[in-house]
Amino acid sequence: MANVDTVLKEATTTIDGALGAALVDYGSGMALGTAGGGKDFDLSVAAAGNTDVVRAKVRTMELLNLQDEIEDILITLGSQYHLIRLLRGRGAQGLFLYLALDKQRANLAMARHQLKKIEAGLEV
């Protein structure tokens, strides 16, 4: 099992095209850890903004009475993919991994696969 900083660093160094990653508490909108990003890409702002996306989707599922779980949410931009993976398991309720990818360099299917594998090794 790996800690948050290790997992986020692994995500940004092993996933092709990764621009930044964060572990986010969607109850508060706070990033519990970040890796990557930069002055032109503030992961704390991205974490807070994507919290609204997760909350809206969870609310919509409740209103529709969908008895299912969200695996991930994908947002595609002109030059980037933003991947949100809700965490499952003991101690992970209310958390999500956020990964921003450069669309030109990333393989979305592989990124999803690697993020799922990284999630399995995360110790919260």
Coordinates of N, CA and C in Angstrom, one line a residue, residues 46-100:
A46 N -8.6 23.3 -9.7 CA -9.2 22.2 -10.5 C -9.9 21.3 -9.5
A47 N -9.3 21.0 -8.4 CA -9.9 20.1 -7.4 C -11.2 20.7 -6.9
A48 N -11.2 21.9 -6.5 CA -12.5 22.5 -6.0 C -13.6 22.6 -7.1
G49 N -13.2 22.9 -8.3 CA -14.2 23.0 -9.4 C -14.7 21.7 -9.8
N50 N -13.9 20.6 -9.8 CA -14.4 19.3 -10.1 C -15.2 18.7 -9.0
T51 N -15.1 19.2 -7.8 CA -15.9 18.7 -6.7 C -17.4 19.0 -7.1
D52 N -17.6 20.2 -7.7 CA -19.0 20.5 -8.1 C -19.5 19.5 -9.1
V53 N -18.6 19.1 -10.0 CA -19.0 18.1 -11.1 C -19.4 16.8 -10.4
V54 N -18.6 16.3 -9.5 CA -18.9 15.1 -8.8 C -20.2 15.2 -8.0
R55 N -20.3 16.2 -7.2 CA -21.6 16.4 -6.4 C -22.8 16.4 -7.3
A56 N -22.7 17.1 -8.5 CA -23.9 17.2 -9.4 C -24.2 15.8 -9.9
K57 N -23.2 15.0 -10.3 CA -23.5 13.7 -10.8 C -24.1 12.8 -9.7
V58 N -23.5 12.8 -8.5 CA -24.1 12.0 -7.4 C -25.5 12.4 -7.2
R59 N -25.8 13.7 -7.1 CA -27.2 14.2 -6.9 C -28.1 13.7 -8.0
T60 N -27.7 13.8 -9.3 CA -28.5 13.4 -10.4 C -28.8 11.9 -10.3
M61 N -27.8 11.1 -10.0 CA -28.0 9.6 -9.8 C -29.1 9.3 -8.7
E62 N -29.0 10.1 -7.6 CA -30.0 9.9 -6.6 C -31.4 10.3 -7.1
L63 N -31.5 11.4 -7.8 CA -32.8 11.8 -8.3 C -33.4 10.9 -9.3
L64 N -32.5 10.2 -10.0 CA -33.0 9.2 -11.0 C -33.2 7.8 -10.4
N65 N -32.8 7.7 -9.1 CA -32.9 6.5 -8.4 C -32.0 5.4 -9.0
L66 N -30.9 5.8 -9.5 CA -30.0 4.8 -10.2 C -29.2 4.1 -9.1
Q67 N -29.4 2.8 -9.0 CA -28.7 2.0 -8.0 C -27.4 1.5 -8.6
D68 N -26.4 2.3 -8.8 CA -25.2 2.0 -9.4 C -24.1 2.9 -8.8
E69 N -22.9 2.6 -9.2 CA -21.7 3.4 -8.7 C -21.0 4.0 -9.9
I70 N -20.5 5.2 -9.6 CA -19.8 6.0 -10.6 C -18.3 5.4 -10.6
E71 N -17.9 4.9 -11.7 CA -16.5 4.5 -11.8 C -15.6 5.7 -12.1
D72 N -15.8 6.4 -13.2 CA -15.1 7.6 -13.4 C -16.0 8.5 -14.3
I73 N -15.5 9.8 -14.3 CA -16.2 10.8 -15.1 C -15.1 11.4 -16.0
L74 N -15.4 11.5 -17.3 CA -14.4 12.0 -18.3 C -14.9 13.4 -18.8
I75 N -14.0 14.3 -18.8 CA -14.3 15.6 -19.4 C -13.3 15.8 -20.5
T76 N -13.7 16.0 -21.7 CA -12.8 16.2 -22.9 C -12.8 17.7 -23.3
L77 N -11.6 18.2 -23.4 CA -11.4 19.6 -23.8 C -10.7 19.5 -25.2
G78 N -10.5 20.6 -25.8 CA -9.8 20.6 -27.1 C -8.4 20.0 -27.0
S79 N -7.7 20.3 -25.9 CA -6.3 19.8 -25.8 C -6.1 18.9 -24.6
Q80 N -7.1 18.7 -23.8 CA -6.9 17.9 -22.6 C -8.0 16.9 -22.3
Y81 N -7.7 15.9 -21.6 CA -8.7 15.0 -20.9 C -8.6 15.3 -19.4
H82 N -9.7 15.3 -18.8 CA -9.8 15.4 -17.3 C -10.5 14.2 -16.8
L83 N -9.9 13.4 -16.1 CA -10.4 12.1 -15.6 C -10.6 12.2 -14.1
I84 N -11.8 11.9 -13.7 CA -12.2 11.9 -12.3 C -12.6 10.4 -11.9
R85 N -11.9 9.8 -10.9 CA -12.1 8.5 -10.5 C -12.5 8.5 -9.1
L86 N -13.8 8.1 -8.8 CA -14.3 8.1 -7.4 C -13.7 6.8 -6.8
L87 N -13.3 7.0 -5.6 CA -12.6 5.9 -4.8 C -13.6 5.1 -4.1
R88 N -13.4 3.8 -4.0 CA -14.2 2.9 -3.2 C -13.3 2.3 -2.1
G89 N -14.0 1.6 -1.2 CA -13.2 0.9 -0.2 C -13.2 1.6 1.1
R90 N -12.7 0.9 2.1 CA -12.7 1.4 3.5 C -11.8 2.6 3.6
G91 N -12.4 3.7 4.1 CA -11.6 4.9 4.3 C -11.6 5.8 3.1
A92 N -12.1 5.4 2.0 CA -12.0 6.2 0.8 C -13.3 6.8 0.3
Q93 N -14.3 6.6 1.1 CA -15.7 7.2 0.8 C -15.5 8.7 0.8
G94 N -16.1 9.3 -0.3 CA -16.1 10.8 -0.4 C -14.8 11.3 -1.0
L95 N -14.0 10.5 -1.6 CA -12.7 10.9 -2.2 C -12.7 10.6 -3.7
F96 N -12.0 11.4 -4.5 CA -11.8 11.0 -5.8 C -10.3 11.4 -6.3
L97 N -9.8 10.6 -7.2 CA -8.6 10.9 -7.9 C -8.9 11.8 -9.1
Y98 N -8.1 12.8 -9.3 CA -8.3 13.7 -10.5 C -7.0 13.7 -11.3
L99 N -7.2 13.5 -12.6 CA -6.0 13.4 -13.4 C -6.2 14.2 -14.7
A100 N -5.3 15.1 -15.0 CA -5.4 15.9 -16.2 C -4.3 15.4 -17.1

